[in-house]
Short mmCIF file of C-alpha atoms in Angstrom, two decimals:
data_model
loop_
_atom_site.label_atom_id
_atom_site.label_comp_id
_atom_site.label_asym_id
_atom_site.label_seq_id
_atom_site.Cartn_x
_atom_site.Cartn_y
_atom_site.Cartn_z
CA UNK A 1 106.66 -10.37 -2.62
CA UNK A 2 105.07 -13.80 -2.96
CA UNK A 3 102.94 -14.57 -6.01
CA UNK A 4 101.35 -17.77 -7.33
CA UNK A 5 99.58 -19.06 -10.39
CA UNK A 6 95.96 -20.07 -10.04
CA UNK A 7 97.04 -23.71 -10.46
CA UNK A 8 99.48 -23.39 -7.55
CA UNK A 9 96.81 -21.86 -5.35
CA UNK A 10 94.36 -24.60 -6.28
CA UNK A 11 96.94 -27.20 -5.25
CA UNK A 12 97.36 -25.46 -1.88
CA UNK A 13 93.64 -25.40 -1.02
CA UNK A 14 92.76 -28.67 -2.83
CA UNK A 15 89.70 -27.36 -4.64
CA UNK A 16 88.20 -27.73 -8.11
CA UNK A 17 89.49 -25.15 -10.60
CA UNK A 18 86.81 -23.80 -12.94
CA UNK A 19 87.99 -21.52 -15.74
CA UNK A 20 91.46 -20.02 -15.85
CA UNK A 21 93.47 -16.82 -15.46
CA UNK A 22 96.98 -15.94 -16.59
CA UNK A 23 97.37 -13.37 -13.80
CA UNK A 24 99.95 -14.03 -11.11
CA UNK A 25 98.14 -13.77 -7.76
CA UNK A 26 99.89 -11.62 -5.14
CA UNK A 27 97.41 -12.02 -2.31
CA UNK A 28 93.81 -12.34 -1.09
CA UNK A 29 91.43 -9.39 -0.71
CA UNK A 30 87.73 -8.57 -0.32
CA UNK A 31 86.03 -8.79 -3.72
CA UNK A 32 84.96 -5.14 -3.72
CA UNK A 33 88.52 -3.97 -2.97
CA UNK A 34 90.53 -6.49 -4.99
CA UNK A 35 92.80 -5.60 -7.90
CA UNK A 36 93.33 -7.78 -10.97
CA UNK A 37 96.21 -9.69 -9.37
CA UNK A 38 94.29 -10.62 -6.19
CA UNK A 39 91.91 -13.42 -5.24
CA UNK A 40 88.65 -13.01 -3.32
CA UNK A 41 86.29 -15.47 -1.71
CA UNK A 42 82.54 -16.05 -1.56
CA UNK A 43 81.24 -18.14 1.30
CA UNK A 44 77.63 -16.96 1.27
CA UNK A 45 74.93 -16.50 -1.37
CA UNK A 46 74.37 -12.85 -0.44
CA UNK A 47 77.86 -11.93 -1.70
CA UNK A 48 77.54 -13.58 -5.12
CA UNK A 49 76.54 -10.30 -6.78
CA UNK A 50 79.97 -8.83 -6.01
CA UNK A 51 81.74 -11.21 -8.39
CA UNK A 52 80.78 -9.52 -11.67
CA UNK A 53 81.78 -6.02 -10.58
CA UNK A 54 85.00 -7.13 -8.87
CA UNK A 55 88.41 -6.68 -10.47
CA UNK A 56 89.70 -9.86 -8.80
CA UNK A 57 91.16 -12.38 -11.24
CA UNK A 58 89.86 -15.30 -9.15
CA UNK A 59 87.66 -16.24 -6.25
CA UNK A 60 87.38 -19.14 -3.83
CA UNK A 61 83.70 -20.12 -3.62
CA UNK A 62 81.52 -22.64 -1.82
CA UNK A 63 80.77 -25.50 -4.19
CA UNK A 64 77.00 -25.22 -3.63
CA UNK A 65 76.86 -21.68 -5.07
CA UNK A 66 75.79 -21.30 -8.70
CA UNK A 67 78.38 -18.89 -10.02
CA UNK A 68 80.34 -18.95 -13.28
CA UNK A 69 83.90 -17.94 -14.23
CA UNK A 70 84.50 -15.12 -16.68
CA UNK A 71 87.09 -14.34 -19.34
CA UNK A 72 90.55 -14.58 -17.71
CA UNK A 73 88.83 -14.86 -14.30
CA UNK A 74 88.74 -18.22 -12.53
CA UNK A 75 86.88 -19.85 -9.66
CA UNK A 76 88.10 -22.45 -7.20
CA UNK A 77 85.19 -24.43 -5.78
CA UNK A 78 85.59 -25.87 -2.27
CA UNK A 79 83.40 -27.32 0.46
CA UNK A 80 84.06 -24.41 2.81
CA UNK A 81 85.39 -21.12 1.43
CA UNK A 82 86.23 -19.75 4.90
CA UNK A 83 88.48 -22.71 5.76
CA UNK A 84 90.09 -22.67 2.32
CA UNK A 85 90.84 -18.96 2.65
CA UNK A 86 92.39 -19.64 6.07
CA UNK A 87 94.82 -22.06 4.36
CA UNK A 88 95.68 -19.43 1.78
CA UNK A 89 96.19 -16.70 4.38
CA UNK A 90 98.78 -18.92 6.06
CA UNK A 91 100.76 -18.93 2.80
CA UNK A 92 100.70 -15.13 2.50
CA UNK A 93 101.19 -14.48 6.22
CA UNK A 94 104.22 -12.16 6.72
CA UNK A 95 106.99 -13.33 9.03
CA UNK A 96 106.72 -12.31 12.69
CA UNK A 97 109.17 -9.71 14.10
CA UNK A 98 112.66 -11.19 14.36
CA UNK A 99 114.55 -11.19 17.67
CA UNK A 100 118.28 -11.28 16.92
CA UNK A 101 119.57 -12.31 20.36
CA UNK A 102 118.33 -15.38 22.20
CA UNK A 103 118.25 -13.26 25.37
CA UNK A 104 118.43 -9.48 24.93
CA UNK A 105 121.06 -7.78 27.14
CA UNK A 106 118.37 -5.67 28.83
CA UNK A 107 116.28 -8.69 29.86
CA UNK A 108 116.41 -9.69 33.54
CA UNK A 109 116.45 -13.46 34.03
CA UNK A 110 116.71 -14.86 37.56
CA UNK A 111 119.59 -17.28 38.03
CA UNK A 112 117.21 -20.04 39.17
CA UNK A 113 115.07 -19.86 36.00
CA UNK A 114 115.22 -22.75 33.52
CA UNK A 115 115.26 -21.64 29.88
CA UNK A 116 114.63 -24.29 27.21
CA UNK A 117 116.42 -24.68 23.88
CA UNK A 118 115.72 -22.13 21.15
CA UNK A 119 113.92 -19.61 23.38
CA UNK A 120 113.89 -15.92 22.43
CA UNK A 121 113.58 -13.32 25.19
CA UNK A 122 113.19 -9.73 24.03
CA UNK A 123 114.31 -6.41 25.44
CA UNK A 124 113.23 -5.43 28.96
CA UNK A 125 111.60 -8.77 29.76
CA UNK A 126 111.60 -9.98 33.36
CA UNK A 127 111.85 -13.70 34.23
CA UNK A 128 111.41 -14.40 37.94
CA UNK A 129 112.64 -16.99 40.39
CA UNK A 130 112.10 -20.68 39.51
CA UNK A 131 110.36 -19.91 36.21
CA UNK A 132 110.51 -22.75 33.69
CA UNK A 133 110.30 -22.03 29.94
CA UNK A 134 110.00 -24.98 27.55
CA UNK A 135 111.72 -25.14 24.17
CA UNK A 136 111.20 -22.51 21.45
CA UNK A 137 109.23 -20.11 23.68
CA UNK A 138 109.17 -16.53 22.35
CA UNK A 139 108.75 -13.57 24.70
CA UNK A 140 108.55 -10.28 22.81
CA UNK A 141 109.88 -7.09 24.49
CA UNK A 142 108.42 -5.98 27.83
CA UNK A 143 106.91 -9.29 28.92
CA UNK A 144 106.90 -10.10 32.65
CA UNK A 145 106.85 -13.67 33.96
CA UNK A 146 106.70 -13.87 37.75
CA UNK A 147 108.04 -16.57 40.08
CA UNK A 148 107.42 -20.32 39.76
CA UNK A 149 105.50 -20.02 36.49
CA UNK A 150 105.79 -22.85 33.96
CA UNK A 151 105.35 -22.30 30.21
CA UNK A 152 105.26 -25.13 27.65
CA UNK A 153 107.04 -25.51 24.32
CA UNK A 154 106.49 -23.14 21.37
CA UNK A 155 104.30 -20.68 23.24
CA UNK A 156 104.42 -17.07 21.98
CA UNK A 157 103.79 -14.13 24.33
CA UNK A 158 103.50 -10.62 22.91
CA UNK A 159 104.63 -7.34 24.45
CA UNK A 160 103.05 -5.96 27.59
CA UNK A 161 101.75 -9.28 28.87
CA UNK A 162 102.11 -10.04 32.58
CA UNK A 163 101.96 -13.61 33.89
CA UNK A 164 101.71 -13.70 37.67
CA UNK A 165 103.36 -16.17 40.01
CA UNK A 166 102.65 -19.92 39.97
CA UNK A 167 100.76 -19.88 36.67
CA UNK A 168 100.91 -22.99 34.48
CA UNK A 169 100.71 -22.47 30.72
CA UNK A 170 100.71 -25.19 28.08
CA UNK A 171 102.42 -25.57 24.72
CA UNK A 172 101.65 -23.79 21.42
CA UNK A 173 99.72 -20.98 23.12
CA UNK A 174 99.55 -17.40 21.84
CA UNK A 175 98.99 -14.45 24.17
CA UNK A 176 98.55 -11.12 22.40
CA UNK A 177 99.53 -7.68 23.68
CA UNK A 178 98.82 -6.73 27.29
CA UNK A 179 97.21 -9.96 28.42
CA UNK A 180 96.98 -10.33 32.20
CA UNK A 181 97.24 -13.84 33.63
CA UNK A 182 96.87 -14.51 37.35
CA UNK A 183 95.96 -11.13 38.83
CA UNK A 184 94.00 -11.21 42.09
CA UNK A 185 90.33 -12.09 41.80
CA UNK A 186 87.75 -9.47 42.77
CA UNK A 187 86.75 -10.38 46.31
CA UNK A 188 85.71 -8.09 49.19
CA UNK A 189 83.40 -8.34 52.19
CA UNK A 190 82.12 -5.65 54.57
CA UNK A 191 84.29 -5.30 57.65
CA UNK A 192 82.87 -6.26 61.04
CA UNK A 193 82.69 -2.64 62.14
CA UNK A 194 80.86 -1.68 58.95
CA UNK A 195 83.36 1.01 58.11
CA UNK A 196 85.02 -0.47 55.07
CA UNK A 197 85.72 -3.52 52.95
CA UNK A 198 87.99 -6.46 53.72
CA UNK A 199 90.03 -7.81 50.81
CA UNK A 200 89.81 -11.59 50.41
CA UNK A 201 93.22 -13.07 49.51
CA UNK A 202 93.36 -15.17 46.36
CA UNK A 203 96.03 -17.81 46.89
CA UNK A 204 95.27 -20.14 43.96
CA UNK A 205 96.66 -19.97 40.45
CA UNK A 206 95.79 -20.11 36.75
CA UNK A 207 96.20 -23.24 34.61
CA UNK A 208 96.02 -22.83 30.83
CA UNK A 209 96.05 -25.82 28.47
CA UNK A 210 97.67 -26.34 25.08
CA UNK A 211 96.92 -24.35 21.90
CA UNK A 212 95.03 -21.62 23.73
CA UNK A 213 94.93 -18.18 22.08
CA UNK A 214 94.11 -15.11 24.17
CA UNK A 215 93.44 -11.70 22.63
CA UNK A 216 94.83 -8.30 23.56
CA UNK A 217 93.91 -6.74 26.91
CA UNK A 218 92.13 -9.85 28.15
CA UNK A 219 92.34 -10.84 31.83
CA UNK A 220 92.29 -14.25 33.50
CA UNK A 221 92.23 -13.93 37.31
CA UNK A 222 93.84 -16.32 39.77
CA UNK A 223 91.62 -18.56 41.91
CA UNK A 224 90.69 -17.84 45.51
CA UNK A 225 92.00 -21.35 46.13
CA UNK A 226 92.70 -24.22 43.70
CA UNK A 227 92.82 -23.01 40.07
CA UNK A 228 91.17 -20.96 37.37
CA UNK A 229 91.35 -23.32 34.35
CA UNK A 230 91.32 -22.66 30.59
CA UNK A 231 91.04 -25.93 28.66
CA UNK A 232 92.97 -27.04 25.58
CA UNK A 233 92.17 -25.25 22.34
CA UNK A 234 90.14 -22.37 23.77
CA UNK A 235 90.12 -19.17 21.70
CA UNK A 236 89.49 -15.96 23.61
CA UNK A 237 89.04 -12.56 21.95
CA UNK A 238 90.22 -9.09 23.01
CA UNK A 239 88.90 -7.35 26.14
CA UNK A 240 87.46 -10.48 27.76
CA UNK A 241 87.20 -10.91 31.55
CA UNK A 242 87.52 -14.39 33.09
CA UNK A 243 87.10 -14.17 36.85
CA UNK A 244 88.53 -16.25 39.69
CA UNK A 245 87.82 -20.01 39.82
CA UNK A 246 86.20 -20.18 36.39
CA UNK A 247 86.69 -23.46 34.51
CA UNK A 248 86.55 -23.61 30.71
CA UNK A 249 86.39 -26.96 28.92
CA UNK A 250 88.06 -27.75 25.61
CA UNK A 251 87.74 -25.54 22.50
CA UNK A 252 85.49 -22.85 23.96
CA UNK A 253 85.15 -19.51 22.16
CA UNK A 254 84.64 -16.17 23.91
CA UNK A 255 84.11 -13.10 21.70
CA UNK A 256 85.21 -9.56 22.53
CA UNK A 257 84.01 -7.71 25.64
CA UNK A 258 82.30 -10.78 27.08
CA UNK A 259 82.80 -11.71 30.70
CA UNK A 260 82.50 -14.55 33.19
CA UNK A 261 81.89 -13.74 36.85
CA UNK A 262 83.50 -15.91 39.53
CA UNK A 263 83.22 -19.71 39.52
CA UNK A 264 81.48 -20.07 36.15
CA UNK A 265 81.92 -23.47 34.48
CA UNK A 266 81.83 -23.89 30.69
CA UNK A 267 81.63 -27.33 29.11
CA UNK A 268 83.43 -28.27 25.89
CA UNK A 269 82.81 -26.25 22.73
CA UNK A 270 80.78 -23.48 24.36
CA UNK A 271 80.43 -20.25 22.33
CA UNK A 272 79.99 -16.95 24.18
CA UNK A 273 78.98 -14.05 21.91
CA UNK A 274 80.47 -10.58 22.16
CA UNK A 275 79.49 -8.33 25.09
CA UNK A 276 77.72 -11.19 26.87
CA UNK A 277 77.80 -11.45 30.67
CA UNK A 278 77.56 -14.66 32.70
CA UNK A 279 76.47 -14.52 36.36
CA UNK A 280 78.68 -16.14 39.00
CA UNK A 281 78.50 -19.86 39.93
CA UNK A 282 76.61 -20.87 36.75
CA UNK A 283 77.22 -23.85 34.46
CA UNK A 284 76.98 -23.57 30.67
CA UNK A 285 76.75 -27.07 29.20
CA UNK A 286 78.87 -28.43 26.36
CA UNK A 287 77.99 -27.12 22.91
CA UNK A 288 75.76 -24.32 24.24
CA UNK A 289 75.70 -20.92 22.52
CA UNK A 290 75.16 -17.57 24.23
CA UNK A 291 74.10 -14.88 21.76
CA UNK A 292 75.92 -11.56 21.62
CA UNK A 293 74.91 -9.00 24.23
CA UNK A 294 73.07 -11.53 26.37
CA UNK A 295 72.95 -11.61 30.16
CA UNK A 296 72.89 -15.17 31.50
CA UNK A 297 71.29 -15.43 34.95
CA UNK A 298 70.76 -19.21 35.22
CA UNK A 299 72.38 -22.47 34.07
CA UNK A 300 72.25 -23.31 30.35
CA UNK A 301 71.77 -26.93 29.32
CA UNK A 302 74.16 -28.60 26.88
CA UNK A 303 73.46 -27.78 23.24
CA UNK A 304 71.01 -24.96 23.95
CA UNK A 305 71.16 -21.48 22.38
CA UNK A 306 70.15 -18.56 24.59
CA UNK A 307 69.76 -14.86 23.78
CA UNK A 308 68.56 -11.67 25.42
CA UNK A 309 68.65 -10.15 28.88
CA UNK A 310 67.89 -12.04 30.98
CA UNK A 311 68.87 -14.78 28.54
CA UNK A 312 66.27 -17.36 27.53
CA UNK A 313 66.15 -20.14 24.96
CA UNK A 314 66.35 -18.50 21.54
CA UNK A 315 63.02 -19.77 20.18
CA UNK A 316 61.14 -18.52 23.25
CA UNK A 317 62.89 -15.17 23.20
CA UNK A 318 62.21 -14.62 19.48
CA UNK A 319 58.49 -15.36 20.06
CA UNK A 320 58.47 -12.79 22.86
CA UNK A 321 60.06 -10.17 20.62
CA UNK A 322 57.52 -10.82 17.86
CA UNK A 323 54.64 -10.55 20.35
CA UNK A 324 56.01 -7.27 21.73
CA UNK A 325 56.28 -5.81 18.22
CA UNK A 326 52.67 -6.73 17.51
CA UNK A 327 51.55 -5.10 20.76
CA UNK A 328 53.56 -1.99 19.95
CA UNK A 329 51.88 -1.68 16.54
CA UNK A 330 48.42 -1.97 18.09
CA UNK A 331 49.04 0.71 20.71
#
């Protein structure tokens, strides 16, 4: 098991060490749960009170917080405790599951597929016709990659994921368990005789940029025509729905259980809060924020924050809520 002195940890996160401890540190933990050989972190004033009662021998703290070390208990002051803790978690991160064979004997790989150097393909994977895998791609057991899909270098795809035909995926991506890429979009119209629904074929594909991370059980549907596009650096949580022909710019964030209806466009750096829903054919401008649980029914300008259902600019919506509370008290 890894362990470090407080000086070694301070060198890793490049902070300012205040006080000292002779405890060897075996890992990070929440302050209220930490033992004497663990390190906590404090990134917000409201958690400062936990320091005195904690058994942790050290804590990483924001430099603007007025908090003091104690006997044999040290502090490391940094500009941003969350980012510093992320660095430390990388150090303590356990190794991923090891695949012994480059291609497991039970994997099915079409003879026309191109497999790059250093790839690992786990048990019961399926690699279809004309698939191209870059170098160092890892497919954990039970991954399916259908025909004519291209996957860039160093991408990791976890078990249960299905990537449908003609998808294009960049380098250094991570797809967690049971992700669905390129399933048919949801498109039906009433039949001419009025007795049923006609399925609209979706003949486009999905294009995903570099360094995109997609959480478990999330779906990205293929386009009706052209492409559904996820830009470089996007981070998408579990249980998210991205419908056909959506376009996400660079470094967007979508939290769990949120969803985009068809043909939604997100600019760069858009944040979509958990359980939010975005109506079809809308544009959310760069840097905009949609609060959790909101229902967006119209375009959102760049840099704006909207909340509520139907979503409105946050300041206006908060005024409405205050006014409603006052009316409720009077009645």
